[in-house]
Amino acid sequence: MPQLVIGTLEGRRVAVFAGRAHYYESGRADAMRLPLEVLKALGCTKLLLTNAAGSLRDDMQPGSVMLLSDHIAFAGTNPLIGETTEARFVPMTTAHDPEIRAGLAASARAEGVDLPEGVYCWFSGPSFETPAEIRAARVLGADAVGMSTVPEIILGRFLGLRCAAISVVTNMGAGLSDEAISHDHTKAMAPIGAAKLEKILRRFLRDGL
Ligand code: HPA
């Protein structure tokens, strides 16, 4: 279970998970269910997710950030499989909360940070995608690819949390650049986008919903 840090940031009460459990670690898409239930029990009403992602768009180079407008659950599983209550039929039409997204976009503008919107496609990992898979994701309408976040959005909506997510672009998708994709490269690029992310999130907490 990731570490939970509770405190005050920019005058707002926050509960932050340092890291997450990924589907590829256990084969369980509901690995984050208990942590999110803890947030709900603590009284959280909004869930802001962040991730590292590969970009499928030339205008989103490594080091940039992207606000998720929507997602594609391409990993082919769902964290609510096995749930027996009627609540399992979760509508996902506005899973990425329009009001929170507008607030995050306004925060980015106020901070002078470019924050394009795009569709995030969830691959299971842990291997990176092939160039053919990246081309397929593009055809499907994806702007970025990654190995997380979608299960948490589904679980978050199941729990009645209002959700939004921002990707930090760490690399171009496989086959889209000469740069070799590696976990080390991903980790090396993450801090550049993370600094932008911090500005947006601090501003959002100060001014936001
Ligand atoms: N693919 C999947 N997950 C990722 C990537 C990628 O290219 N970069 C960072 N996380």
PDB file of C-alpha atoms and ligand atoms in Angstrom:
ATOM      1  CA  MET A   1       0.000   0.000   0.000  1.00  0.00           C
ATOM      2  CA  PRO A   2       1.448   3.435  -0.899  1.00  0.00           C
ATOM      3  CA  GLN A   3       2.262   5.841   1.923  1.00  0.00           C
ATOM      4  CA  LEU A   4      -0.514   8.298   2.800  1.00  0.00           C
ATOM      5  CA  VAL A   5       0.522  11.828   3.734  1.00  0.00           C
ATOM      6  CA  ILE A   6      -2.133  14.038   5.327  1.00  0.00           C
ATOM      7  CA  GLY A   7      -1.693  17.734   5.916  1.00  0.00           C
ATOM      8  CA  THR A   8      -2.350  21.270   4.712  1.00  0.00           C
ATOM      9  CA  LEU A   9      -1.116  22.636   1.397  1.00  0.00           C
ATOM     10  CA  GLU A  10      -1.830  26.198   0.261  1.00  0.00           C
ATOM     11  CA  GLY A  11      -4.377  26.436   3.050  1.00  0.00           C
ATOM     12  CA  ARG A  12      -6.357  23.373   1.968  1.00  0.00           C
ATOM     13  CA  ARG A  13      -6.590  20.034   3.704  1.00  0.00           C
ATOM     14  CA  VAL A  14      -5.087  17.341   1.488  1.00  0.00           C
ATOM     15  CA  ALA A  15      -4.484  13.610   1.664  1.00  0.00           C
ATOM     16  CA  VAL A  16      -1.741  12.568  -0.740  1.00  0.00           C
ATOM     17  CA  PHE A  17      -0.581   9.113  -1.688  1.00  0.00           C
ATOM     18  CA  ALA A  18       3.153   8.921  -2.277  1.00  0.00           C
ATOM     19  CA  GLY A  19       3.068   6.525  -5.217  1.00  0.00           C
ATOM     20  CA  ARG A  20       0.431   4.023  -6.256  1.00  0.00           C
ATOM     21  CA  ALA A  21      -0.009   0.307  -6.840  1.00  0.00           C
ATOM     22  CA  HIS A  22      -0.080  -0.505 -10.565  1.00  0.00           C
ATOM     23  CA  TYR A  23      -2.067  -3.258 -12.244  1.00  0.00           C
ATOM     24  CA  TYR A  24       1.163  -4.746 -13.628  1.00  0.00           C
ATOM     25  CA  GLU A  25       2.558  -5.336 -10.131  1.00  0.00           C
ATOM     26  CA  SER A  26      -0.051  -7.904  -9.148  1.00  0.00           C
ATOM     27  CA  GLY A  27      -2.411  -8.475 -12.062  1.00  0.00           C
ATOM     28  CA  ARG A  28      -5.128  -6.919  -9.893  1.00  0.00           C
ATOM     29  CA  ALA A  29      -6.839  -3.938 -11.524  1.00  0.00           C
ATOM     30  CA  ASP A  30      -8.455  -3.118  -8.168  1.00  0.00           C
ATOM     31  CA  ALA A  31      -5.096  -2.745  -6.389  1.00  0.00           C
ATOM     32  CA  MET A  32      -5.971   0.872  -5.477  1.00  0.00           C
ATOM     33  CA  ARG A  33      -9.476   0.139  -4.219  1.00  0.00           C
ATOM     34  CA  LEU A  34      -8.642   0.030  -0.509  1.00  0.00           C
ATOM     35  CA  PRO A  35      -6.457   3.198  -0.624  1.00  0.00           C
ATOM     36  CA  LEU A  36      -9.246   5.086  -2.406  1.00  0.00           C
ATOM     37  CA  GLU A  37     -11.818   3.784   0.054  1.00  0.00           C
ATOM     38  CA  VAL A  38      -9.582   5.191   2.805  1.00  0.00           C
ATOM     39  CA  LEU A  39      -9.643   8.624   1.115  1.00  0.00           C
ATOM     40  CA  LYS A  40     -13.412   8.427   0.881  1.00  0.00           C
ATOM     41  CA  ALA A  41     -13.685   7.445   4.559  1.00  0.00           C
ATOM     42  CA  LEU A  42     -11.471  10.408   5.480  1.00  0.00           C
ATOM     43  CA  GLY A  43     -14.019  12.701   3.858  1.00  0.00           C
ATOM     44  CA  CYS A  44     -12.301  13.426   0.528  1.00  0.00           C
ATOM     45  CA  THR A  45     -14.660  14.509  -2.233  1.00  0.00           C
ATOM     46  CA  LYS A  46     -12.196  15.138  -5.065  1.00  0.00           C
ATOM     47  CA  LEU A  47      -9.499  12.889  -6.515  1.00  0.00           C
ATOM     48  CA  LEU A  48      -6.633  14.436  -8.482  1.00  0.00           C
ATOM     49  CA  LEU A  49      -4.456  11.862 -10.201  1.00  0.00           C
ATOM     50  CA  THR A  50      -1.045  12.331 -11.742  1.00  0.00           C
ATOM     51  CA  ASN A  51       1.054  10.047 -13.884  1.00  0.00           C
ATOM     52  CA  ALA A  52       4.000   9.749 -16.244  1.00  0.00           C
ATOM     53  CA  ALA A  53       3.021   9.197 -19.868  1.00  0.00           C
ATOM     54  CA  GLY A  54       4.353   8.781 -23.364  1.00  0.00           C
ATOM     55  CA  SER A  55       3.184  11.410 -25.851  1.00  0.00           C
ATOM     56  CA  LEU A  56       1.656  10.681 -29.245  1.00  0.00           C
ATOM     57  CA  ARG A  57       1.603  14.355 -30.248  1.00  0.00           C
ATOM     58  CA  ASP A  58       4.389  16.543 -31.608  1.00  0.00           C
ATOM     59  CA  ASP A  59       3.122  19.537 -29.635  1.00  0.00           C
ATOM     60  CA  MET A  60       3.574  17.613 -26.358  1.00  0.00           C
ATOM     61  CA  GLN A  61       7.285  16.988 -26.002  1.00  0.00           C
ATOM     62  CA  PRO A  62       8.995  15.358 -22.986  1.00  0.00           C
ATOM     63  CA  GLY A  63       8.793  17.717 -20.025  1.00  0.00           C
ATOM     64  CA  SER A  64       5.321  18.966 -20.921  1.00  0.00           C
ATOM     65  CA  VAL A  65       2.075  18.307 -19.071  1.00  0.00           C
ATOM     66  CA  MET A  66      -1.352  17.230 -20.369  1.00  0.00           C
ATOM     67  CA  LEU A  67      -4.787  17.490 -18.771  1.00  0.00           C
ATOM     68  CA  LEU A  68      -6.830  14.345 -19.404  1.00  0.00           C
ATOM     69  CA  SER A  69     -10.046  15.196 -21.232  1.00  0.00           C
ATOM     70  CA  ASP A  70     -10.995  11.507 -21.335  1.00  0.00           C
ATOM     71  CA  HIS A  71      -9.416   8.054 -21.406  1.00  0.00           C
ATOM     72  CA  ILE A  72      -9.443   4.679 -23.165  1.00  0.00           C
ATOM     73  CA  ALA A  73      -9.291   1.531 -20.988  1.00  0.00           C
ATOM     74  CA  PHE A  74      -7.172  -0.359 -23.506  1.00  0.00           C
ATOM     75  CA  ALA A  75      -5.679  -2.769 -20.949  1.00  0.00           C
ATOM     76  CA  GLY A  76      -8.847  -4.797 -21.348  1.00  0.00           C
ATOM     77  CA  THR A  77      -9.704  -5.209 -17.708  1.00  0.00           C
ATOM     78  CA  ASN A  78     -11.673  -3.242 -15.132  1.00  0.00           C
ATOM     79  CA  PRO A  79     -11.182  -2.742 -11.382  1.00  0.00           C
ATOM     80  CA  LEU A  80     -14.902  -3.386 -10.774  1.00  0.00           C
ATOM     81  CA  ILE A  81     -14.895  -6.920 -12.173  1.00  0.00           C
ATOM     82  CA  GLY A  82     -16.237  -9.094  -9.354  1.00  0.00           C
ATOM     83  CA  GLU A  83     -18.152  -6.248  -7.704  1.00  0.00           C
ATOM     84  CA  THR A  84     -21.637  -7.590  -7.068  1.00  0.00           C
ATOM     85  CA  THR A  85     -23.673  -4.481  -6.220  1.00  0.00           C
ATOM     86  CA  GLU A  86     -25.679  -2.539  -8.799  1.00  0.00           C
ATOM     87  CA  ALA A  87     -23.284   0.341  -8.182  1.00  0.00           C
ATOM     88  CA  ARG A  88     -20.833  -1.446 -10.501  1.00  0.00           C
ATOM     89  CA  PHE A  89     -22.583   0.025 -13.551  1.00  0.00           C
ATOM     90  CA  VAL A  90     -20.745   3.312 -13.247  1.00  0.00           C
ATOM     91  CA  PRO A  91     -21.482   5.977 -15.871  1.00  0.00           C
ATOM     92  CA  MET A  92     -18.204   7.242 -17.315  1.00  0.00           C
ATOM     93  CA  THR A  93     -19.512  10.007 -19.589  1.00  0.00           C
ATOM     94  CA  THR A  94     -18.108  12.816 -17.443  1.00  0.00           C
ATOM     95  CA  ALA A  95     -15.596  10.739 -15.485  1.00  0.00           C
ATOM     96  CA  HIS A  96     -13.079  13.545 -15.961  1.00  0.00           C
ATOM     97  CA  ASP A  97     -14.971  16.254 -14.079  1.00  0.00           C
ATOM     98  CA  PRO A  98     -15.609  19.261 -16.370  1.00  0.00           C
ATOM     99  CA  GLU A  99     -15.589  21.781 -13.511  1.00  0.00           C
ATOM    100  CA  ILE A 100     -12.325  20.526 -12.000  1.00  0.00           C
ATOM    101  CA  ARG A 101     -10.760  20.443 -15.466  1.00  0.00           C
ATOM    102  CA  ALA A 102     -11.799  24.049 -16.055  1.00  0.00           C
ATOM    103  CA  GLY A 103     -10.288  24.962 -12.679  1.00  0.00           C
ATOM    104  CA  LEU A 104      -7.010  23.206 -13.490  1.00  0.00           C
ATOM    105  CA  ALA A 105      -6.894  24.866 -16.928  1.00  0.00           C
ATOM    106  CA  ALA A 106      -7.433  28.275 -15.314  1.00  0.00           C
ATOM    107  CA  SER A 107      -4.699  27.551 -12.756  1.00  0.00           C
ATOM    108  CA  ALA A 108      -2.276  26.584 -15.524  1.00  0.00           C
ATOM    109  CA  ARG A 109      -3.097  29.779 -17.460  1.00  0.00           C
ATOM    110  CA  ALA A 110      -2.587  31.886 -14.346  1.00  0.00           C
ATOM    111  CA  GLU A 111       0.827  30.263 -13.843  1.00  0.00           C
ATOM    112  CA  GLY A 112       1.804  30.661 -17.514  1.00  0.00           C
ATOM    113  CA  VAL A 113       2.073  26.884 -17.948  1.00  0.00           C
ATOM    114  CA  ASP A 114       0.929  25.358 -21.232  1.00  0.00           C
ATOM    115  CA  LEU A 115      -1.642  22.612 -20.425  1.00  0.00           C
ATOM    116  CA  PRO A 116      -3.081  20.984 -23.551  1.00  0.00           C
ATOM    117  CA  GLU A 117      -5.978  18.568 -23.103  1.00  0.00           C
ATOM    118  CA  GLY A 118      -5.878  15.045 -24.481  1.00  0.00           C
ATOM    119  CA  VAL A 119      -7.048  11.458 -24.295  1.00  0.00           C
ATOM    120  CA  TYR A 120      -4.984   9.014 -22.208  1.00  0.00           C
ATOM    121  CA  CYS A 121      -4.849   5.372 -23.278  1.00  0.00           C
ATOM    122  CA  TRP A 122      -4.208   2.792 -20.542  1.00  0.00           C
ATOM    123  CA  PHE A 123      -1.819  -0.036 -21.466  1.00  0.00           C
ATOM    124  CA  SER A 124      -1.192  -2.690 -18.829  1.00  0.00           C
ATOM    125  CA  GLY A 125       2.617  -2.528 -18.944  1.00  0.00           C
ATOM    126  CA  PRO A 126       5.098  -3.256 -17.549  1.00  0.00           C
ATOM    127  CA  SER A 127       6.674  -3.580 -20.995  1.00  0.00           C
ATOM    128  CA  PHE A 128       6.505  -0.401 -23.034  1.00  0.00           C
ATOM    129  CA  GLU A 129       4.386  -0.352 -26.201  1.00  0.00           C
ATOM    130  CA  THR A 130       5.549  -1.414 -29.637  1.00  0.00           C
ATOM    131  CA  PRO A 131       5.560   1.191 -32.441  1.00  0.00           C
ATOM    132  CA  ALA A 132       2.570  -0.646 -33.973  1.00  0.00           C
ATOM    133  CA  GLU A 133       0.650  -0.339 -30.693  1.00  0.00           C
ATOM    134  CA  ILE A 134       1.435   3.363 -30.581  1.00  0.00           C
ATOM    135  CA  ARG A 135       0.145   3.789 -34.145  1.00  0.00           C
ATOM    136  CA  ALA A 136      -2.979   1.829 -33.169  1.00  0.00           C
ATOM    137  CA  ALA A 137      -3.513   4.053 -30.117  1.00  0.00           C
ATOM    138  CA  ARG A 138      -3.277   7.110 -32.355  1.00  0.00           C
ATOM    139  CA  VAL A 139      -5.928   5.699 -34.687  1.00  0.00           C
ATOM    140  CA  LEU A 140      -8.148   5.040 -31.653  1.00  0.00           C
ATOM    141  CA  GLY A 141      -7.942   8.701 -30.694  1.00  0.00           C
ATOM    142  CA  ALA A 142      -5.296   8.680 -27.977  1.00  0.00           C
ATOM    143  CA  ASP A 143      -2.923  11.574 -27.329  1.00  0.00           C
ATOM    144  CA  ALA A 144      -0.848   9.885 -24.620  1.00  0.00           C
ATOM    145  CA  VAL A 145      -0.203   6.392 -23.278  1.00  0.00           C
ATOM    146  CA  GLY A 146       0.526   5.142 -19.781  1.00  0.00           C
ATOM    147  CA  MET A 147       0.239   2.271 -17.317  1.00  0.00           C
ATOM    148  CA  SER A 148      -1.963   3.739 -14.572  1.00  0.00           C
ATOM    149  CA  THR A 149      -4.706   6.221 -13.648  1.00  0.00           C
ATOM    150  CA  VAL A 150      -7.644   4.667 -15.522  1.00  0.00           C
ATOM    151  CA  PRO A 151      -8.383   2.065 -12.800  1.00  0.00           C
ATOM    152  CA  GLU A 152      -8.265   4.826 -10.179  1.00  0.00           C
ATOM    153  CA  ILE A 153     -10.654   7.020 -12.183  1.00  0.00           C
ATOM    154  CA  ILE A 154     -13.105   4.109 -12.488  1.00  0.00           C
ATOM    155  CA  LEU A 155     -12.815   3.322  -8.768  1.00  0.00           C
ATOM    156  CA  GLY A 156     -13.022   7.011  -7.887  1.00  0.00           C
ATOM    157  CA  ARG A 157     -16.288   7.395  -9.794  1.00  0.00           C
ATOM    158  CA  PHE A 158     -17.584   4.172  -8.217  1.00  0.00           C
ATOM    159  CA  LEU A 159     -16.939   5.761  -4.812  1.00  0.00           C
ATOM    160  CA  GLY A 160     -18.593   9.027  -5.838  1.00  0.00           C
ATOM    161  CA  LEU A 161     -15.375  11.065  -5.939  1.00  0.00           C
ATOM    162  CA  ARG A 162     -15.052  13.873  -8.464  1.00  0.00           C
ATOM    163  CA  CYS A 163     -11.979  13.032 -10.549  1.00  0.00           C
ATOM    164  CA  ALA A 164      -9.420  14.682 -12.798  1.00  0.00           C
ATOM    165  CA  ALA A 165      -5.898  13.757 -13.910  1.00  0.00           C
ATOM    166  CA  ILE A 166      -2.775  15.343 -15.325  1.00  0.00           C
ATOM    167  CA  SER A 167       0.000  13.508 -17.198  1.00  0.00           C
ATOM    168  CA  VAL A 168       3.654  14.445 -17.102  1.00  0.00           C
ATOM    169  CA  VAL A 169       5.081  13.601 -20.515  1.00  0.00           C
ATOM    170  CA  THR A 170       8.390  11.813 -20.012  1.00  0.00           C
ATOM    171  CA  ASN A 171       8.962  10.524 -23.559  1.00  0.00           C
ATOM    172  CA  MET A 172       7.492  10.268 -27.015  1.00  0.00           C
ATOM    173  CA  GLY A 173       5.599   7.034 -27.694  1.00  0.00           C
ATOM    174  CA  ALA A 174       7.604   4.110 -29.104  1.00  0.00           C
ATOM    175  CA  GLY A 175       8.705   4.742 -32.668  1.00  0.00           C
ATOM    176  CA  LEU A 176       7.895   8.462 -32.602  1.00  0.00           C
ATOM    177  CA  SER A 177      11.401   9.663 -31.755  1.00  0.00           C
ATOM    178  CA  ASP A 178      15.014   8.532 -32.034  1.00  0.00           C
ATOM    179  CA  GLU A 179      15.326   8.581 -28.243  1.00  0.00           C
ATOM    180  CA  ALA A 180      15.300   5.040 -26.797  1.00  0.00           C
ATOM    181  CA  ILE A 181      12.503   4.505 -24.260  1.00  0.00           C
ATOM    182  CA  SER A 182      13.657   3.282 -20.871  1.00  0.00           C
ATOM    183  CA  HIS A 183      12.514   3.467 -17.288  1.00  0.00           C
ATOM    184  CA  ASP A 184      15.666   5.452 -16.426  1.00  0.00           C
ATOM    185  CA  HIS A 185      14.909   8.004 -19.147  1.00  0.00           C
ATOM    186  CA  THR A 186      11.329   8.250 -17.898  1.00  0.00           C
ATOM    187  CA  LYS A 187      12.551   8.942 -14.367  1.00  0.00           C
ATOM    188  CA  ALA A 188      15.125  11.472 -15.588  1.00  0.00           C
ATOM    189  CA  MET A 189      12.525  13.511 -17.514  1.00  0.00           C
ATOM    190  CA  ALA A 190       9.811  13.387 -14.853  1.00  0.00           C
ATOM    191  CA  PRO A 191      11.104  16.248 -12.652  1.00  0.00           C
ATOM    192  CA  ILE A 192      10.866  18.780 -15.515  1.00  0.00           C
ATOM    193  CA  GLY A 193       7.145  18.217 -15.970  1.00  0.00           C
ATOM    194  CA  ALA A 194       6.662  17.685 -12.242  1.00  0.00           C
ATOM    195  CA  ALA A 195       7.814  21.262 -11.552  1.00  0.00           C
ATOM    196  CA  LYS A 196       5.045  22.520 -13.886  1.00  0.00           C
ATOM    197  CA  LEU A 197       2.586  20.156 -12.237  1.00  0.00           C
ATOM    198  CA  GLU A 198       3.461  21.515  -8.803  1.00  0.00           C
ATOM    199  CA  LYS A 199       2.780  25.097  -9.951  1.00  0.00           C
ATOM    200  CA  ILE A 200      -0.608  24.110 -11.368  1.00  0.00           C
ATOM    201  CA  LEU A 201      -1.665  22.093  -8.333  1.00  0.00           C
ATOM    202  CA  ARG A 202      -0.563  24.705  -5.774  1.00  0.00           C
ATOM    203  CA  ARG A 203      -2.440  27.393  -7.705  1.00  0.00           C
ATOM    204  CA  PHE A 204      -5.493  25.158  -7.999  1.00  0.00           C
ATOM    205  CA  LEU A 205      -5.481  24.592  -4.241  1.00  0.00           C
ATOM    206  CA  ARG A 206      -5.167  28.351  -3.616  1.00  0.00           C
ATOM    207  CA  ASP A 207      -7.792  29.520  -6.119  1.00  0.00           C
ATOM    208  CA  GLY A 208      -9.648  26.378  -7.046  1.00  0.00           C
ATOM    209  CA  LEU A 209     -12.979  24.765  -6.379  1.00  0.00           C
TER     210      LEU A 209
HETATM  211  N1  HPA B   1       4.268   4.112 -22.240  1.00  0.00           N
HETATM  212  C1  HPA B   1       3.605   3.686 -21.154  1.00  0.00           C
HETATM  213  N2  HPA B   1       3.770   4.223 -19.965  1.00  0.00           N
HETATM  214  C2  HPA B   1       4.619   5.251 -19.850  1.00  0.00           C
HETATM  215  C3  HPA B   1       5.340   5.747 -20.938  1.00  0.00           C
HETATM  216  C4  HPA B   1       5.140   5.146 -22.212  1.00  0.00           C
HETATM  217  O1  HPA B   1       5.734   5.520 -23.248  1.00  0.00           O
HETATM  218  N3  HPA B   1       6.106   6.769 -20.483  1.00  0.00           N
HETATM  219  C5  HPA B   1       5.834   6.885 -19.163  1.00  0.00           C
HETATM  220  N4  HPA B   1       4.948   5.975 -18.763  1.00  0.00           N
END
